[in-house]
Amino acid sequence: MSKKPSTSLGVELKSFIAPFRFDGSGDFHLKSHETNDKGGLDKDKAEKILEANLKRLKDFQERLYAQNRWSVLLILQGMDAAGKDSAIKAIFAGVNPQGCEVHSFKQPTANELEHDFMWRHVVALPQRGHIGIFNRSYYEECLVPRVHREILAKEKLPPKLVTKNIWGERFGDISAFERYLSRNGTVILKFFLNISKEEQRKRFLPITNGSRGW
Amino acid sequence: MSKKPSTSLGVELKSFIAPFRFDGSGDFHLKSHETNDKGGLDKDKAEKILEANLKRLKDFQERLYAQNRWSVLLILQGMDAAGKDSAIKAIFAGVNPQGCEVHSFKQPTANELEHDFMWRHVVALPQRGHIGIFNRSYYEECLVPRVHREILAKEKLPPKLVTKNIWGERFGDISAFERYLSRNGTVILKFFLNISKEEQRKRFLPITNGSRGW
Amino acid sequence: MSKKPSTSLGVELKSFIAPFRFDGSGDFHLKSHETNDKGGLDKDKAEKILEANLKRLKDFQERLYAQNRWSVLLILQGMDAAGKDSAIKAIFAGVNPQGCEVHSFKQPTANELEHDFMWRHVVALPQRGHIGIFNRSYYEECLVPRVHREILAKEKLPPKLVTKNIWGERFGDISAFERYLSRNGTVILKFFLNISKEEQRKRFLPITNGSRGW
Amino acid sequence: MSKKPSTSLGVELKSFIAPFRFDGSGDFHLKSHETNDKGGLDKDKAEKILEANLKRLKDFQERLYAQNRWSVLLILQGMDAAGKDSAIKAIFAGVNPQGCEVHSFKQPTANELEHDFMWRHVVALPQRGHIGIFNRSYYEECLVPRVHREILAKEKLPPKLVTKNIWGERFGDISAFERYLSRNGTVILKFFLNISKEEQRKRFLPITNGSRGW
């Protein structure tokens, strides 16, 4: 039988999580968060917690899978080199892959551009009992084509629909869509990996020397 | 080059369509519509119009396909034997199948039940330039499981999400989803084939004699 | 009930079809076929037959759909401008689109290149009772990448698998796959629209004047 | 950079694997294998090897993913309670889920029955760089409907195709299909978890007491 996940660890972790968590109430300003805030943890302590928590995560996943009612959708966003791939590997290697799927959303394909901008993400949603991890998501669709208009042009929208309201509409539509998913049993957890431009530059350096993995 | 669809026929048809059309403004009461209202047409005249209009529909489809910006989603609802299959055949046999797809939504499969209730419909949405025809749709999800609670149970929703608000939420979510599709280039046209219980009974009779097609 | 398709027309058509049909027995040489062979038909007569045959095709489709056992897969191949799109439109506009799907295979997408070369075609196969039309198909995979090695490179095959036997293997694999489909209820009919280079050049001309449809 | 997987462990493991491995040469008789053969390992030693090997598996997976050329398909077969789910969990929890997908094939859905018997498995094949795990597979299609003819009937094959050769044809078609996959970069590894009827009976007992996990 699946074991009851540890609650004491959950309590201990709360204080570490709180400063980085936004529950939707009140205002949120990214700028009031330091990108190098370690949250009072050093590497050793963090690794110990990570290890202890992996056990807890496994237990939770077993229950999720056995119940087969809820699904969990994790959305990871962040600039290139923010650590999305590494975070997935560090946290989820350990979880039973039967019940956990990762989808990486890169440049949309020709076929995907023939549909509404969330279509390819909907197709990939986790089924009940499963954890789905989106490495990037539809949030990109409010960022990349907004800055690069040639990318918006490739989305083949009828010209009369490309108004100055389009970004507000997209945020509204995403919000409505996530509310719909919540009402149907999907718990959505969103993570923004917040690094500075300077840190990003440093992380890119090793790549040019050919020594970085995936 | 694709020909310009006939506009004079469009004008002529308007008066026949108007009494059966609801554009969302004002109130709508199904009961104020007679199920046997022929709209001032006899069979001969209707067939002539149908034939003339098929030509017009083909021209429109060519333009839709060539532009490759908009998509058209037709949703047909109606009781069993209301004539959904026949309507599709009578109206769309004549249209280029390269650019027109029909999806019939019957009882959801085990895999489909593992997802939110609109998931299987989203997967089947028409791409840009195409006409998609939904023979039944997510509207069933506000009817069938509402009456038959054992069908709702099969949807495997977490119990705490099955509240008295669920039907209102579903209508709200459908409405938000259709608004999203419209903003992204899908024109949605909905048809309710309105027959009486008595007419349905009559239409079912021949089936038991084995003489009805599909 | 679905009507019995006309057999007398079937008999009449046989003599027109025979010279263009290869049933797999004996040798076949494309060069022994004139590209401008009209098969003893002028345009008027051909259109009359086409019209009469459309009726027959509809009846056959009704039976196919009602039985829900067999599926039909039509594969159209031919050079650009050979008339694949037009053939689909001329022959299949008239057939009930509920039961007939067309798939056009263009340049494979990034996602499709992550799979074996027939994967995207398998996904699109017609279900029982349906007619599936492939506008181009996996046969391209024995032609295009064979001539353009940079396209083969994009298929990301492990280098040790790209041997001089690869084209022979692909033909063998296609042949085995089609045999498998036949054994499982799919009737495969293949059409090569055979035009001359000169005819192709002529047909391309109007496009540059902007007057050609889809 | 991804580390070189340990080769010394690979050498050490060979002798444990050899008695349980069939490479296709010579004859194979399931009956000459004891179902309770522990291969000279006790639980402690086995767990140590499993742990050491997990590290090796991770390194291999990183290389597979980084190369993005080959894909690995693991097929697990075995009677109910043979330990397929547990094997996946014990071996693959630890592998990066970004690059590893598990598909469990249960009773085919209505939609899946509308296609050839391998269609649903093809759709789920791993992409290049990924490990795909099939928990049951198309091999079931040569077992279950062979014994239970009512299940074969549900596959809606045209009656004339259901001959006494059907099982031989299915094995031949599977074999040809796997050869095709191999030629296109998929390494297929098949595992049969071989338990006795008596052991199966024992393992089922706890379930009725409600104490078994997933």
PDB file of N, CA and C in Angstrom, chain A residues 49-111:
ATOM      1  N   ILE A  49      17.746  18.308   2.005  1.00  0.00           N
ATOM      2  CA  ILE A  49      16.291  18.500   1.912  1.00  0.00           C
ATOM      3  C   ILE A  49      15.752  17.896   0.621  1.00  0.00           C
ATOM      4  N   LEU A  50      16.476  18.120  -0.441  1.00  0.00           N
ATOM      5  CA  LEU A  50      16.047  17.590  -1.746  1.00  0.00           C
ATOM      6  C   LEU A  50      15.884  16.074  -1.677  1.00  0.00           C
ATOM      7  N   GLU A  51      16.866  15.447  -1.030  1.00  0.00           N
ATOM      8  CA  GLU A  51      16.843  13.990  -0.923  1.00  0.00           C
ATOM      9  C   GLU A  51      15.675  13.515  -0.062  1.00  0.00           C
ATOM     10  N   ALA A  52      15.503  14.180   1.069  1.00  0.00           N
ATOM     11  CA  ALA A  52      14.398  13.816   1.958  1.00  0.00           C
ATOM     12  C   ALA A  52      13.058  14.049   1.258  1.00  0.00           C
ATOM     13  N   ASN A  53      13.007  15.101   0.500  1.00  0.00           N
ATOM     14  CA  ASN A  53      11.750  15.452  -0.146  1.00  0.00           C
ATOM     15  C   ASN A  53      11.421  14.533  -1.319  1.00  0.00           C
ATOM     16  N   LEU A  54      12.454  13.985  -1.944  1.00  0.00           N
ATOM     17  CA  LEU A  54      12.207  13.073  -3.065  1.00  0.00           C
ATOM     18  C   LEU A  54      11.364  11.895  -2.577  1.00  0.00           C
ATOM     19  N   LYS A  55      11.715  11.393  -1.418  1.00  0.00           N
ATOM     20  CA  LYS A  55      10.954  10.302  -0.812  1.00  0.00           C
ATOM     21  C   LYS A  55       9.474  10.715  -0.653  1.00  0.00           C
ATOM     22  N   ARG A  56       9.281  11.939  -0.166  1.00  0.00           N
ATOM     23  CA  ARG A  56       7.929  12.454   0.059  1.00  0.00           C
ATOM     24  C   ARG A  56       7.175  12.599  -1.260  1.00  0.00           C
ATOM     25  N   LEU A  57       7.876  13.084  -2.261  1.00  0.00           N
ATOM     26  CA  LEU A  57       7.295  13.266  -3.586  1.00  0.00           C
ATOM     27  C   LEU A  57       6.836  11.924  -4.166  1.00  0.00           C
ATOM     28  N   LYS A  58       7.682  10.903  -3.983  1.00  0.00           N
ATOM     29  CA  LYS A  58       7.336   9.552  -4.459  1.00  0.00           C
ATOM     30  C   LYS A  58       6.053   9.059  -3.814  1.00  0.00           C
ATOM     31  N   ASP A  59       5.954   9.284  -2.496  1.00  0.00           N
ATOM     32  CA  ASP A  59       4.767   8.822  -1.781  1.00  0.00           C
ATOM     33  C   ASP A  59       3.514   9.558  -2.285  1.00  0.00           C
ATOM     34  N   PHE A  60       3.678  10.866  -2.468  1.00  0.00           N
ATOM     35  CA  PHE A  60       2.545  11.633  -3.000  1.00  0.00           C
ATOM     36  C   PHE A  60       2.144  11.128  -4.388  1.00  0.00           C
ATOM     37  N   GLN A  61       3.149  10.842  -5.217  1.00  0.00           N
ATOM     38  CA  GLN A  61       2.827  10.397  -6.562  1.00  0.00           C
ATOM     39  C   GLN A  61       2.074   9.069  -6.553  1.00  0.00           C
ATOM     40  N   GLU A  62       2.488   8.176  -5.665  1.00  0.00           N
ATOM     41  CA  GLU A  62       1.787   6.888  -5.575  1.00  0.00           C
ATOM     42  C   GLU A  62       0.310   7.080  -5.248  1.00  0.00           C
ATOM     43  N   ARG A  63       0.067   8.012  -4.328  1.00  0.00           N
ATOM     44  CA  ARG A  63      -1.334   8.262  -3.938  1.00  0.00           C
ATOM     45  C   ARG A  63      -2.116   8.884  -5.092  1.00  0.00           C
ATOM     46  N   LEU A  64      -1.475   9.837  -5.750  1.00  0.00           N
ATOM     47  CA  LEU A  64      -2.098  10.499  -6.889  1.00  0.00           C
ATOM     48  C   LEU A  64      -2.499   9.470  -7.946  1.00  0.00           C
ATOM     49  N   TYR A  65      -1.554   8.568  -8.245  1.00  0.00           N
ATOM     50  CA  TYR A  65      -1.748   7.556  -9.277  1.00  0.00           C
ATOM     51  C   TYR A  65      -2.822   6.551  -8.854  1.00  0.00           C
ATOM     52  N   ALA A  66      -2.774   6.152  -7.584  1.00  0.00           N
ATOM     53  CA  ALA A  66      -3.728   5.154  -7.098  1.00  0.00           C
ATOM     54  C   ALA A  66      -5.153   5.719  -7.064  1.00  0.00           C
ATOM     55  N   GLN A  67      -5.286   6.981  -6.670  1.00  0.00           N
ATOM     56  CA  GLN A  67      -6.614   7.613  -6.635  1.00  0.00           C
ATOM     57  C   GLN A  67      -7.182   7.782  -8.033  1.00  0.00           C
ATOM     58  N   ASN A  68      -6.316   8.200  -8.954  1.00  0.00           N
ATOM     59  CA  ASN A  68      -6.708   8.390 -10.359  1.00  0.00           C
ATOM     60  C   ASN A  68      -7.868   9.371 -10.520  1.00  0.00           C
ATOM     61  N   ARG A  69      -7.795  10.472  -9.803  1.00  0.00           N
ATOM     62  CA  ARG A  69      -8.834  11.507  -9.884  1.00  0.00           C
ATOM     63  C   ARG A  69      -8.215  12.843 -10.325  1.00  0.00           C
ATOM     64  N   TRP A  70      -7.228  13.292  -9.568  1.00  0.00           N
ATOM     65  CA  TRP A  70      -6.564  14.562  -9.848  1.00  0.00           C
ATOM     66  C   TRP A  70      -5.415  14.349 -10.819  1.00  0.00           C
ATOM     67  N   SER A  71      -5.040  15.396 -11.518  1.00  0.00           N
ATOM     68  CA  SER A  71      -3.756  15.392 -12.213  1.00  0.00           C
ATOM     69  C   SER A  71      -3.006  16.642 -11.773  1.00  0.00           C
ATOM     70  N   VAL A  72      -1.691  16.606 -11.896  1.00  0.00           N
ATOM     71  CA  VAL A  72      -0.865  17.747 -11.501  1.00  0.00           C
ATOM     72  C   VAL A  72      -0.134  18.252 -12.736  1.00  0.00           C
ATOM     73  N   LEU A  73      -0.233  19.534 -12.966  1.00  0.00           N
ATOM     74  CA  LEU A  73       0.483  20.147 -14.090  1.00  0.00           C
ATOM     75  C   LEU A  73       1.494  21.144 -13.542  1.00  0.00           C
ATOM     76  N   LEU A  74       2.766  20.861 -13.772  1.00  0.00           N
ATOM     77  CA  LEU A  74       3.831  21.786 -13.376  1.00  0.00           C
ATOM     78  C   LEU A  74       4.283  22.555 -14.600  1.00  0.00           C
ATOM     79  N   ILE A  75       4.290  23.859 -14.500  1.00  0.00           N
ATOM     80  CA  ILE A  75       4.744  24.678 -15.620  1.00  0.00           C
ATOM     81  C   ILE A  75       6.033  25.376 -15.215  1.00  0.00           C
ATOM     82  N   LEU A  76       7.083  25.132 -15.951  1.00  0.00           N
ATOM     83  CA  LEU A  76       8.355  25.793 -15.676  1.00  0.00           C
ATOM     84  C   LEU A  76       8.637  26.837 -16.736  1.00  0.00           C
ATOM     85  N   GLN A  77       8.851  28.042 -16.268  1.00  0.00           N
ATOM     86  CA  GLN A  77       9.239  29.115 -17.192  1.00  0.00           C
ATOM     87  C   GLN A  77      10.562  29.696 -16.714  1.00  0.00           C
ATOM     88  N   GLY A  78      11.260  30.358 -17.581  1.00  0.00           N
ATOM     89  CA  GLY A  78      12.547  30.973 -17.230  1.00  0.00           C
ATOM     90  C   GLY A  78      13.330  31.216 -18.492  1.00  0.00           C
ATOM     91  N   MET A  79      14.249  32.165 -18.427  1.00  0.00           N
ATOM     92  CA  MET A  79      15.074  32.466 -19.601  1.00  0.00           C
ATOM     93  C   MET A  79      15.929  31.261 -19.971  1.00  0.00           C
ATOM     94  N   ASP A  80      16.510  31.281 -21.150  1.00  0.00           N
ATOM     95  CA  ASP A  80      17.474  30.245 -21.509  1.00  0.00           C
ATOM     96  C   ASP A  80      18.531  30.177 -20.408  1.00  0.00           C
ATOM     97  N   ALA A  81      18.942  28.980 -20.068  1.00  0.00           N
ATOM     98  CA  ALA A  81      19.984  28.753 -19.054  1.00  0.00           C
ATOM     99  C   ALA A  81      19.512  29.037 -17.632  1.00  0.00           C
ATOM    100  N   ALA A  82      18.216  29.248 -17.449  1.00  0.00           N
ATOM    101  CA  ALA A  82      17.723  29.504 -16.088  1.00  0.00           C
ATOM    102  C   ALA A  82      17.768  28.239 -15.245  1.00  0.00           C
ATOM    103  N   GLY A  83      17.843  27.082 -15.883  1.00  0.00           N
ATOM    104  CA  GLY A  83      17.952  25.832 -15.133  1.00  0.00           C
ATOM    105  C   GLY A  83      16.697  24.974 -15.168  1.00  0.00           C
ATOM    106  N   LYS A  84      15.883  25.156 -16.183  1.00  0.00           N
ATOM    107  CA  LYS A  84      14.640  24.378 -16.259  1.00  0.00           C
ATOM    108  C   LYS A  84      14.932  22.879 -16.420  1.00  0.00           C
ATOM    109  N   ASP A  85      15.779  22.527 -17.370  1.00  0.00           N
ATOM    110  CA  ASP A  85      16.118  21.114 -17.577  1.00  0.00           C
ATOM    111  C   ASP A  85      16.731  20.505 -16.318  1.00  0.00           C
ATOM    112  N   SER A  86      17.637  21.228 -15.715  1.00  0.00           N
ATOM    113  CA  SER A  86      18.324  20.699 -14.521  1.00  0.00           C
ATOM    114  C   SER A  86      17.360  20.542 -13.357  1.00  0.00           C
ATOM    115  N   ALA A  87      16.439  21.471 -13.224  1.00  0.00           N
ATOM    116  CA  ALA A  87      15.468  21.376 -12.137  1.00  0.00           C
ATOM    117  C   ALA A  87      14.619  20.118 -12.305  1.00  0.00           C
ATOM    118  N   ILE A  88      14.180  19.867 -13.522  1.00  0.00           N
ATOM    119  CA  ILE A  88      13.369  18.674 -13.787  1.00  0.00           C
ATOM    120  C   ILE A  88      14.151  17.422 -13.409  1.00  0.00           C
ATOM    121  N   LYS A  89      15.395  17.396 -13.844  1.00  0.00           N
ATOM    122  CA  LYS A  89      16.232  16.226 -13.580  1.00  0.00           C
ATOM    123  C   LYS A  89      16.486  16.063 -12.076  1.00  0.00           C
ATOM    124  N   ALA A  90      16.832  17.133 -11.399  1.00  0.00           N
ATOM    125  CA  ALA A  90      17.186  17.051  -9.978  1.00  0.00           C
ATOM    126  C   ALA A  90      15.988  16.654  -9.132  1.00  0.00           C
ATOM    127  N   ILE A  91      14.824  17.137  -9.505  1.00  0.00           N
ATOM    128  CA  ILE A  91      13.658  16.905  -8.658  1.00  0.00           C
ATOM    129  C   ILE A  91      12.892  15.640  -9.051  1.00  0.00           C
ATOM    130  N   PHE A  92      12.770  15.378 -10.352  1.00  0.00           N
ATOM    131  CA  PHE A  92      11.864  14.313 -10.778  1.00  0.00           C
ATOM    132  C   PHE A  92      12.527  13.004 -11.167  1.00  0.00           C
ATOM    133  N   ALA A  93      13.865  13.015 -11.324  1.00  0.00           N
ATOM    134  CA  ALA A  93      14.514  11.721 -11.490  1.00  0.00           C
ATOM    135  C   ALA A  93      14.423  11.088 -10.112  1.00  0.00           C
ATOM    136  N   GLY A  94      13.637  10.067  -9.965  1.00  0.00           N
ATOM    137  CA  GLY A  94      13.376   9.481  -8.659  1.00  0.00           C
ATOM    138  C   GLY A  94      11.906   9.149  -8.559  1.00  0.00           C
ATOM    139  N   VAL A  95      11.156   9.882  -9.318  1.00  0.00           N
ATOM    140  CA  VAL A  95       9.721   9.649  -9.381  1.00  0.00           C
ATOM    141  C   VAL A  95       9.467   8.519 -10.387  1.00  0.00           C
ATOM    142  N   ASN A  96       8.446   7.745 -10.173  1.00  0.00           N
ATOM    143  CA  ASN A  96       8.097   6.663 -11.097  1.00  0.00           C
ATOM    144  C   ASN A  96       7.704   7.247 -12.460  1.00  0.00           C
ATOM    145  N   PRO A  97       8.442   6.912 -13.525  1.00  0.00           N
ATOM    146  CA  PRO A  97       8.093   7.507 -14.824  1.00  0.00           C
ATOM    147  C   PRO A  97       6.720   7.048 -15.339  1.00  0.00           C
ATOM    148  N   GLN A  98       6.221   5.923 -14.810  1.00  0.00           N
ATOM    149  CA  GLN A  98       4.853   5.513 -15.140  1.00  0.00           C
ATOM    150  C   GLN A  98       3.917   6.407 -14.325  1.00  0.00           C
ATOM    151  N   GLY A  99       3.556   7.514 -14.881  1.00  0.00           N
ATOM    152  CA  GLY A  99       2.734   8.457 -14.145  1.00  0.00           C
ATOM    153  C   GLY A  99       3.340   9.843 -14.134  1.00  0.00           C
ATOM    154  N   CYS A 100       4.404  10.044 -14.902  1.00  0.00           N
ATOM    155  CA  CYS A 100       5.041  11.366 -14.949  1.00  0.00           C
ATOM    156  C   CYS A 100       5.567  11.623 -16.359  1.00  0.00           C
ATOM    157  N   GLU A 101       5.065  12.645 -17.022  1.00  0.00           N
ATOM    158  CA  GLU A 101       5.527  12.944 -18.383  1.00  0.00           C
ATOM    159  C   GLU A 101       6.029  14.376 -18.475  1.00  0.00           C
ATOM    160  N   VAL A 102       7.093  14.549 -19.239  1.00  0.00           N
ATOM    161  CA  VAL A 102       7.650  15.881 -19.461  1.00  0.00           C
ATOM    162  C   VAL A 102       7.444  16.268 -20.924  1.00  0.00           C
ATOM    163  N   HIS A 103       6.967  17.479 -21.148  1.00  0.00           N
ATOM    164  CA  HIS A 103       6.838  17.996 -22.516  1.00  0.00           C
ATOM    165  C   HIS A 103       7.610  19.302 -22.642  1.00  0.00           C
ATOM    166  N   SER A 104       8.525  19.334 -23.576  1.00  0.00           N
ATOM    167  CA  SER A 104       9.298  20.545 -23.830  1.00  0.00           C
ATOM    168  C   SER A 104       8.708  21.251 -25.036  1.00  0.00           C
ATOM    169  N   PHE A 105       8.336  22.494 -24.861  1.00  0.00           N
ATOM    170  CA  PHE A 105       7.739  23.234 -25.967  1.00  0.00           C
ATOM    171  C   PHE A 105       8.765  24.173 -26.570  1.00  0.00           C
ATOM    172  N   LYS A 106       9.207  23.805 -27.733  1.00  0.00           N
ATOM    173  CA  LYS A 106      10.142  24.654 -28.469  1.00  0.00           C
ATOM    174  C   LYS A 106       9.364  25.434 -29.519  1.00  0.00           C
ATOM    175  N   GLN A 107      10.049  25.894 -30.531  1.00  0.00           N
ATOM    176  CA  GLN A 107       9.408  26.597 -31.642  1.00  0.00           C
ATOM    177  C   GLN A 107       8.245  25.758 -32.190  1.00  0.00           C
ATOM    178  N   PRO A 108       7.055  26.329 -32.337  1.00  0.00           N
ATOM    179  CA  PRO A 108       5.941  25.517 -32.834  1.00  0.00           C
ATOM    180  C   PRO A 108       6.189  25.010 -34.254  1.00  0.00           C
ATOM    181  N   THR A 109       5.692  23.804 -34.537  1.00  0.00           N
ATOM    182  CA  THR A 109       5.834  23.225 -35.875  1.00  0.00           C
ATOM    183  C   THR A 109       4.786  23.819 -36.810  1.00  0.00           C
ATOM    184  N   ALA A 110       4.958  23.550 -38.105  1.00  0.00           N
ATOM    185  CA  ALA A 110       4.010  24.035 -39.106  1.00  0.00           C
ATOM    186  C   ALA A 110       2.595  23.596 -38.747  1.00  0.00           C
ATOM    187  N   ASN A 111       2.443  22.353 -38.343  1.00  0.00           N
ATOM    188  CA  ASN A 111       1.127  21.838 -37.996  1.00  0.00           C
ATOM    189  C   ASN A 111       0.545  22.542 -36.770  1.00  0.00           C
TER     190      ASN A 111
END
